[in-house]
Short mmCIF file of C-alpha atoms in Angstrom, two decimals:
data_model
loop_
_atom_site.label_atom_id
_atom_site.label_comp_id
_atom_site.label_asym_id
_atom_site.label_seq_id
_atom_site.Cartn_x
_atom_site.Cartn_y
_atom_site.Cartn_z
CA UNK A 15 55.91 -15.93 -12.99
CA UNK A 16 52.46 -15.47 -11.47
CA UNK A 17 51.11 -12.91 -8.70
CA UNK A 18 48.82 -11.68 -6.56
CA UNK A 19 46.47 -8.69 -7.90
CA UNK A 20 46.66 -6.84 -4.94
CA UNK A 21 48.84 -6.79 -1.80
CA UNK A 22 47.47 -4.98 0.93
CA UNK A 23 50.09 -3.90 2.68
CA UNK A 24 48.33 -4.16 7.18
CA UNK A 25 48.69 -4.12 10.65
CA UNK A 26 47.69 -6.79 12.20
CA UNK A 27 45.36 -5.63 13.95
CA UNK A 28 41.48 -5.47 14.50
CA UNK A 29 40.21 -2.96 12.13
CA UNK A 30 42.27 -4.23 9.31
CA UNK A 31 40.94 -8.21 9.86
CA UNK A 32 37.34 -6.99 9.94
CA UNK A 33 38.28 -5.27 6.70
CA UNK A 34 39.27 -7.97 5.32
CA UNK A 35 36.59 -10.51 6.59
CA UNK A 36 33.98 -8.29 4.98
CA UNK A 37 35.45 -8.27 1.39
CA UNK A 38 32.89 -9.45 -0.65
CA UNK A 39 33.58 -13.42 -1.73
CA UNK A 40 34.99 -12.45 -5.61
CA UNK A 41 36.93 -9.17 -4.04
CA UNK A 42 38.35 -11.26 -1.48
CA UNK A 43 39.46 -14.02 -4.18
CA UNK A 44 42.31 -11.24 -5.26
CA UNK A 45 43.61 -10.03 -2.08
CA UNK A 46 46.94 -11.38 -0.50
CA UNK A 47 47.08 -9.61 2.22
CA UNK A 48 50.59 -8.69 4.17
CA UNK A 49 49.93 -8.46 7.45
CA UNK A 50 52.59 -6.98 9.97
CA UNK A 51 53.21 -8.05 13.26
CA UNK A 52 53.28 -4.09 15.86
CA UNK A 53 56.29 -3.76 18.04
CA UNK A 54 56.02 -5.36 21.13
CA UNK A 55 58.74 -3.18 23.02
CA UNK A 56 60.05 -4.71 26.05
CA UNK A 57 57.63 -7.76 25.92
CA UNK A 58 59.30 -10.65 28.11
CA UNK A 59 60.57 -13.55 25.87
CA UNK A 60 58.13 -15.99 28.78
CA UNK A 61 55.43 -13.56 27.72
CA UNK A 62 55.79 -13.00 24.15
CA UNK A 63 53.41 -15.84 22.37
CA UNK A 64 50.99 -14.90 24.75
CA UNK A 65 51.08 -11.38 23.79
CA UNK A 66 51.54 -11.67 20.00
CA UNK A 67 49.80 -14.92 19.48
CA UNK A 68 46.28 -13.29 19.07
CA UNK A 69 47.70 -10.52 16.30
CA UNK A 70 48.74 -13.37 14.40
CA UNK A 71 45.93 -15.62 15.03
CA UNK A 72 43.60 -12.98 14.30
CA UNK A 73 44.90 -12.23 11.02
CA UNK A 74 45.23 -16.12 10.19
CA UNK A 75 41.87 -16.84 10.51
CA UNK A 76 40.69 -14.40 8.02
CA UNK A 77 43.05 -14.82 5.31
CA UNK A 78 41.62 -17.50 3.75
CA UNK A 79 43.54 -17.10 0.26
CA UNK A 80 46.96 -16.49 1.81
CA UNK A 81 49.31 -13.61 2.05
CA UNK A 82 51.92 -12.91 3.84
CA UNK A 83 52.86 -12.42 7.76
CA UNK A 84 56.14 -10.01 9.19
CA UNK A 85 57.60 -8.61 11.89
CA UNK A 86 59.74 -6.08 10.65
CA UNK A 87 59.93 -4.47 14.10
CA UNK A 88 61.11 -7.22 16.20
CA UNK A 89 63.68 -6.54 18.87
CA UNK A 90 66.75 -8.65 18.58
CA UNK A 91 66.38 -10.61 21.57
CA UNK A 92 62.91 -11.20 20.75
CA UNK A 93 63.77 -12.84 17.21
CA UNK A 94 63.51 -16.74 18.07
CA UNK A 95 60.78 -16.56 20.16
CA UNK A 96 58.70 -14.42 17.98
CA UNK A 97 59.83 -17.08 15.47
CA UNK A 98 57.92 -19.63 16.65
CA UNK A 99 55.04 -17.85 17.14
CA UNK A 100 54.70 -17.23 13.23
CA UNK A 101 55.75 -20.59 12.25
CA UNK A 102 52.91 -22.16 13.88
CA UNK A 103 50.28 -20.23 11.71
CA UNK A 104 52.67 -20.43 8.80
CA UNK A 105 52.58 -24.38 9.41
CA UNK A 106 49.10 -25.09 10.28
CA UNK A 107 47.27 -22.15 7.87
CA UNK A 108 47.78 -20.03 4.82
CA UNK A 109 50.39 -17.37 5.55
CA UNK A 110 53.90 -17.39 4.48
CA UNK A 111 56.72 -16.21 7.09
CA UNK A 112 58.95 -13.12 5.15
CA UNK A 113 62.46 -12.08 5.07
CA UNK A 114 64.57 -9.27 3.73
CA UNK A 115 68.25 -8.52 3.00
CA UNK A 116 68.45 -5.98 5.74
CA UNK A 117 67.55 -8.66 8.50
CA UNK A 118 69.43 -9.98 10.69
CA UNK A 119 71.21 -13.83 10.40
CA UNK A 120 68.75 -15.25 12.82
CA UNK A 121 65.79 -13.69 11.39
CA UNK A 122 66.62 -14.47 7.89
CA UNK A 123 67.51 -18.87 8.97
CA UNK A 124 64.20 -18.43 10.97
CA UNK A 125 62.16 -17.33 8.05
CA UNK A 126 63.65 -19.81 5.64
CA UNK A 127 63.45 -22.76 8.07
CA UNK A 128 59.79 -21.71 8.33
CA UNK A 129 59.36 -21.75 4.85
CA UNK A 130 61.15 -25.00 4.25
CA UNK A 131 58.88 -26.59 7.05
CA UNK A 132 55.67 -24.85 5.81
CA UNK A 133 56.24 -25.85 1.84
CA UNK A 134 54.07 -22.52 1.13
CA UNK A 135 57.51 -20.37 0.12
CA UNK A 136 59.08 -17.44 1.15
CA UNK A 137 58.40 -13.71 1.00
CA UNK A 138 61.35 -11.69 0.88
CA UNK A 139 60.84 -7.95 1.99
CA UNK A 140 62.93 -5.56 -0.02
CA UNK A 141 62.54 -1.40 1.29
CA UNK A 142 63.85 1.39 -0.86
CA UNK A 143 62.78 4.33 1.72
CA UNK A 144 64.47 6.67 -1.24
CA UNK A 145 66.95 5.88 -4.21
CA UNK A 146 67.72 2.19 -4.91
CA UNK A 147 71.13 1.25 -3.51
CA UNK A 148 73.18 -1.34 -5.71
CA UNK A 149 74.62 -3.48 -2.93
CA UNK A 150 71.29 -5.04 -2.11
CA UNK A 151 70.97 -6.61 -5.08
CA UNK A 152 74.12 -8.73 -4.02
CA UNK A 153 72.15 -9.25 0.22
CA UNK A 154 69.18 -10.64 -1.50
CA UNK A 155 71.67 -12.85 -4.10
CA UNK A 156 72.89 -13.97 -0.86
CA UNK A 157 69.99 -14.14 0.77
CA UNK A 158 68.49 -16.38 -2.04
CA UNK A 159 71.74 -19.09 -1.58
CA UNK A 160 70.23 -19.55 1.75
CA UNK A 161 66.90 -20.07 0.88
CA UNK A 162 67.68 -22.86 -1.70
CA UNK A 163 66.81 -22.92 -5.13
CA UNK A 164 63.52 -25.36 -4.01
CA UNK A 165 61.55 -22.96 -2.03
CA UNK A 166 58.85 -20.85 -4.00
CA UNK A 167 59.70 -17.25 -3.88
CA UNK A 168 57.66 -13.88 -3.66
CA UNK A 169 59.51 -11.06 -4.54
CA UNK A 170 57.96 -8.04 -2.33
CA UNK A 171 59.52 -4.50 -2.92
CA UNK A 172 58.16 -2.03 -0.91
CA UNK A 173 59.21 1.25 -1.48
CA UNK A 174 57.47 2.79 2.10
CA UNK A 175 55.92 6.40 1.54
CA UNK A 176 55.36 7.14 -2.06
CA UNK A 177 54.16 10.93 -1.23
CA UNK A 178 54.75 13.96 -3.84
CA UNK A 179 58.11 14.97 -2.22
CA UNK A 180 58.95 11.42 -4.50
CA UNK A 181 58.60 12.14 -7.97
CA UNK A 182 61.48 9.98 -9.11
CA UNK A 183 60.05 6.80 -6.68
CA UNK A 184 58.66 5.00 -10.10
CA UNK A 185 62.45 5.21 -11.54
CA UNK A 186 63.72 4.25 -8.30
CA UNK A 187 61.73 1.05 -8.68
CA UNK A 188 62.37 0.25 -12.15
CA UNK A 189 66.06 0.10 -10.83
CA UNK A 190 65.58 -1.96 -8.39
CA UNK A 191 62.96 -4.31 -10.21
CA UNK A 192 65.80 -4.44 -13.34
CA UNK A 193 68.37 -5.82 -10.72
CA UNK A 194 66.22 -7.63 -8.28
CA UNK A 195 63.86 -10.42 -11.27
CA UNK A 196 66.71 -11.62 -13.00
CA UNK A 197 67.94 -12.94 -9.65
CA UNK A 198 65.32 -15.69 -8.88
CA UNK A 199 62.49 -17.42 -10.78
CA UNK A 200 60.21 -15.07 -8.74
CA UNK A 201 57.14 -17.10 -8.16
CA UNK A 202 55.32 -13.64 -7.64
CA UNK A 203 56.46 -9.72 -7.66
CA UNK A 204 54.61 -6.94 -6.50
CA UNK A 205 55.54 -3.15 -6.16
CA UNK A 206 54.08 -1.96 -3.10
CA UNK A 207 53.93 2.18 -1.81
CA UNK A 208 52.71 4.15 0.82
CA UNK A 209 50.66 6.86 -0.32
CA UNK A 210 48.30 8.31 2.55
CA UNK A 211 50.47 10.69 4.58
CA UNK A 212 49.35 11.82 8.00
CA UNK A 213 46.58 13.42 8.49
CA UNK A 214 46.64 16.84 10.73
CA UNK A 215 43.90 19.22 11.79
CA UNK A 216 45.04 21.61 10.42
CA UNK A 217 44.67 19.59 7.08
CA UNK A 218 41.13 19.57 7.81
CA UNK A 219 40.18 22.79 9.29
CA UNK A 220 38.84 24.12 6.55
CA UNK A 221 36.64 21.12 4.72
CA UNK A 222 37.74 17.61 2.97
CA UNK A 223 41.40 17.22 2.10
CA UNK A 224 42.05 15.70 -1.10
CA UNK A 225 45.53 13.80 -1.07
CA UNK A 226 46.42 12.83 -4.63
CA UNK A 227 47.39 9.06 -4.61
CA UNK A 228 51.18 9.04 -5.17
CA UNK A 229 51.78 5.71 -5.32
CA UNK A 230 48.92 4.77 -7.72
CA UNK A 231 50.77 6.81 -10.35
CA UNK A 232 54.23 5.12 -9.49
CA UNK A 233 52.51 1.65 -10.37
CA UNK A 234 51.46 2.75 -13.76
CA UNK A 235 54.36 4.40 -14.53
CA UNK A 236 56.22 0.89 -13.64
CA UNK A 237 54.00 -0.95 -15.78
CA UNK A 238 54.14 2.08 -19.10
CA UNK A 239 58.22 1.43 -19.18
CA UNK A 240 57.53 -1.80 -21.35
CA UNK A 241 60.10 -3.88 -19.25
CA UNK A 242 59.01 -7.53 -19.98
CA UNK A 243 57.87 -8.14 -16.12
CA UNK A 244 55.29 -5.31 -15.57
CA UNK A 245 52.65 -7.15 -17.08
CA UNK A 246 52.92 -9.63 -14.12
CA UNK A 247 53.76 -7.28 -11.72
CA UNK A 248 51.26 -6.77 -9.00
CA UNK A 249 50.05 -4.13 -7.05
CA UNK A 250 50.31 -3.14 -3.10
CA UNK A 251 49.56 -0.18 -0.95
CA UNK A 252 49.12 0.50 2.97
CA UNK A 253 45.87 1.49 2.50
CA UNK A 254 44.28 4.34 4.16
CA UNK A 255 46.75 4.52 6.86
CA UNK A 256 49.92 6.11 6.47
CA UNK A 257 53.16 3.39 6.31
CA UNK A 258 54.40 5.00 9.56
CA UNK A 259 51.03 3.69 11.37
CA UNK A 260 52.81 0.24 11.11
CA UNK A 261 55.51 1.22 13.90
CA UNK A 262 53.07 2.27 16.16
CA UNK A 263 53.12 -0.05 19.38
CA UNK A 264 49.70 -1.32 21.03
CA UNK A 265 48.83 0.91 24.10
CA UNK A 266 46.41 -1.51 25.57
CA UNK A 267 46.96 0.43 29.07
CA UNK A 268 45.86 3.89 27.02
CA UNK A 269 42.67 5.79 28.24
CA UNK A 270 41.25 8.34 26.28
CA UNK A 271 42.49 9.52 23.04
CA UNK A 272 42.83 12.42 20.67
CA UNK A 273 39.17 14.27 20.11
CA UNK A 274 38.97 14.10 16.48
CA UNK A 275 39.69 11.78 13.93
CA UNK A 276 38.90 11.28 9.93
CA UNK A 277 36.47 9.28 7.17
CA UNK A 278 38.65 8.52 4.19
CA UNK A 279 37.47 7.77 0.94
CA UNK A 280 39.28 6.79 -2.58
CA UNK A 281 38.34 7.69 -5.94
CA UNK A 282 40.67 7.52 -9.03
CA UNK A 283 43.31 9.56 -8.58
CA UNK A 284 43.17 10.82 -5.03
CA UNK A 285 42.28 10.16 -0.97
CA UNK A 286 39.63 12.46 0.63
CA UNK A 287 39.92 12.66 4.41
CA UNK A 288 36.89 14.17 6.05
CA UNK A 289 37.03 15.00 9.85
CA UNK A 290 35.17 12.91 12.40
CA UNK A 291 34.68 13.99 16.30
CA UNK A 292 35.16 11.44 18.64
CA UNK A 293 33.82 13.16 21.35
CA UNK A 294 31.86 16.27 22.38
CA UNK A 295 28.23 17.67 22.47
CA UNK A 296 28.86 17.69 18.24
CA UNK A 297 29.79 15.10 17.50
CA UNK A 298 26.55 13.31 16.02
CA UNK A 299 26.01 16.55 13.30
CA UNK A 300 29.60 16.74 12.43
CA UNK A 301 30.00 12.62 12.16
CA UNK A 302 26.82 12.55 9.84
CA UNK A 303 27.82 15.68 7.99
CA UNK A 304 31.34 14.36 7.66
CA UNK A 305 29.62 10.92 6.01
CA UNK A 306 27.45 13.31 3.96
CA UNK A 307 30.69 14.81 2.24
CA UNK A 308 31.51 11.53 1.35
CA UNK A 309 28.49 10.12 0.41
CA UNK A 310 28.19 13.60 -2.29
CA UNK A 311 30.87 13.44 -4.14
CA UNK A 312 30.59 12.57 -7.81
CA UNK A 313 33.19 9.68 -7.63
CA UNK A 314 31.05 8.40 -4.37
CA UNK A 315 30.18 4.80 -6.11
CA UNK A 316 26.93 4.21 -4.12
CA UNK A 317 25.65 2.19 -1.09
CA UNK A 318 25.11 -1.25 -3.55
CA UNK A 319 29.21 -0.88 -3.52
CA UNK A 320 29.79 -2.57 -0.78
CA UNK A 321 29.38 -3.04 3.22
CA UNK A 322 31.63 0.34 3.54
CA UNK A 323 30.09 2.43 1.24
CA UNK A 324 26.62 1.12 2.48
CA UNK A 325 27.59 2.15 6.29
CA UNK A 326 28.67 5.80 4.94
CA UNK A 327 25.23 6.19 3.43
CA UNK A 328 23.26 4.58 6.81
CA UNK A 329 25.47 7.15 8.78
CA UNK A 330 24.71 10.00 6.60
CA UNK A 331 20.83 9.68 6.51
CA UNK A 332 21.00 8.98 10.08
CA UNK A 333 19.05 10.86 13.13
CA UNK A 334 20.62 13.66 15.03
CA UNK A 335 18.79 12.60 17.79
CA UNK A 336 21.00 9.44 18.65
CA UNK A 337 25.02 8.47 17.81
CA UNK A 338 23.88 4.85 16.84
CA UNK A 339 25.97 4.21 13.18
CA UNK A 340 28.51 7.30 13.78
CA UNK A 341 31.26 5.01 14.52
CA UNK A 342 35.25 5.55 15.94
CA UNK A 343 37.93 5.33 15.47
CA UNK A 344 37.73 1.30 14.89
CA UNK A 345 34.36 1.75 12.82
CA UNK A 346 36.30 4.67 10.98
CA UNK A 347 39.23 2.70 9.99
CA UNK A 348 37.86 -0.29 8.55
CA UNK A 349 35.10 1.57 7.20
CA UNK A 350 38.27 3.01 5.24
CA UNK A 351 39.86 -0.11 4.37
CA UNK A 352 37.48 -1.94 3.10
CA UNK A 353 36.49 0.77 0.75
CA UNK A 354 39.56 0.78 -0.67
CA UNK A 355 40.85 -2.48 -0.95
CA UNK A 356 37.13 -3.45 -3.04
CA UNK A 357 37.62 -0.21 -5.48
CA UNK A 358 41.39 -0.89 -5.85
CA UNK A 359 41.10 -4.46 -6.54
CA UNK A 360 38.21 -3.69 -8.86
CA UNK A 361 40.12 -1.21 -10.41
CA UNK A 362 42.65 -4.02 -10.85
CA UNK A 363 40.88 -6.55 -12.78
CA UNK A 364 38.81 -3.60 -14.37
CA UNK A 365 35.59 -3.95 -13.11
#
């Protein structure tokens, strides 16, 4: 068995393809990204590859050494159609359609005929939102039958939000992982967690919130039990979004939006959110002050970094006089990404 170093766990949407465009070239070599499809609520089946063709395609194009793509919120009624939509990129570039024991029938033939079509393999999806649950170890045996023993599998366990009200999620996974990699000849495994919760304002009323990084610890404590597979085992996170951002619909109608939002940073052990304005007569001094709490921290690893940290330094040392640099919400986000997927993927192949 082989893997991925690092499985970004992301939305497909704009932020997180920028993020990923702007890895640098070796960074970028280790990153399998897996992207996921938003709900699409009430889209018309006549309507649907219109509407979700550009998430996927967006996504496609920048994932130039493969990864994964999902829907894991897909209506029922919408599971063919949306089907066909992934099997095109699936088909014609690098991404490789995913499946899970809690899907339904349809999904699950969709995802393998995919595969089968595709000859890139199969992703299969397994969640344990808490403690592991014995009886899907015999849905993904089953699950497996269908896909054949010639397709290439990728064994993906997420575990969803890996906060500190989990302290038993890395025995949780060692469960599942014990019963889940003798039942294939896994072609990859990773372990993949949740660990930036949401972000209030109250969390940030008074200063920089430092969020330890739950599901960093769960990953080494995986790979200290000496089981024969966690030296293979890779690693995935959602980033700096919390795994709940996933399920959020687009709003392309929306005007307006909240006044505030955050600059998040990693460093070793923990997150540090930092609050942003996005509007109001302060929002240039408390943008570059909010970069400036970032770019002083002892773990801040300098502008030569990367394009993130370099745009957190511009920001900081910018002029009050004009918002030029100070970003959004967008800016914010991938800003935040791409951050963290170079330091953890660096921190990966311990550079």
């Amino acid at each position: 068995m082989s893997g991925p170093l690092y499985v970004p766990v992301l939305p497909a949407r704009a932020h997180a393809a920028v993020a990923l465009r702007r890895l640098r070239p070796d960074i970028g070599a280790a990153v399998r990204p897996l992207w996921n499809v938003p709900p699409l609520p009430g889209v018309p089946l006549e309507e649907l590859a219109t509407v979700a063709g550009p998430y996927v395609g967006r996504v496609s194009r920048v994932s130039r050494h493969g990864g994964w793509i999902d829907a894991p919120f897909t209506e029922d009624a919408q599971t063919s159609a949306l089907a066909e939509v992934l099997s095109v990129y699936c088909e014609l570039g690098r991404l490789r359609p995913v499946t899970g024991p809690e899907r339904t029938a349809a999904q699950q033939a969709a995802a393998v005929a995919t595969a089968h079509r595709s000859l890139r393999g199969l992703g299969v999806r397994v969640s344990v939102p808490g403690e592991w649950d014995g009886r899907a170890g015999e849905k993904v045996r089953a699950l497996l039958e269908r896909a054949g023993p010639d397709t290439p599998l990728d064994l993906l366990l997420d575990m969803g939000a890996v906060l500190d009200d989990r302290p038993d999620a890395g025995k949780e996974a060692l469960r599942a992982l014990d019963a889940l990699m003798p039942l294939a000849v896994w072609r990859s495994a990773a372990l993949l967690g949740g660990g930036f919760p949401r972000v209030t304002a109250d969390m940030l009323e008074q200063g920089p919130c430092e969020i330890p990084r739950a599901e960093w610890r769960m990953w080494h404590e995986v790979r200290a039990a000496g089981r024969a597979y966690a030296p293979l085992l890779g690693y995935g996170d959602y980033g700096v979004q919390p795994s709940a951002a996933l399920t959020q619909p687009p709003e392309p109608g929306r005007k307006g939006g909240p006044a505030w939002g955050t600059l998040r940073y990693t460093t070793a052990s923990s997150y540090v959110a930092v609050r942003t304005l996005a509007k109001g007569p302060d929002r240039v001094a408390v943008n570059r002050a909010a970069a400036r709490r970032i770019t002083e921290l002892p773990e801040f690893r300098g502008a030569a970094a990367g394009p993130a940290e370099e745009w957190l330094d511009d920001c900081a040392r910018g002029p009050l006089t004009t918002g030029e640099g100070t970003g959004g919400f967008t800016q914010w986000l991938w800003v935040g990404n791409l951050q963290h997927m170079t330091y953890v993927a660096r921190s990966l192949s311990g550079g």
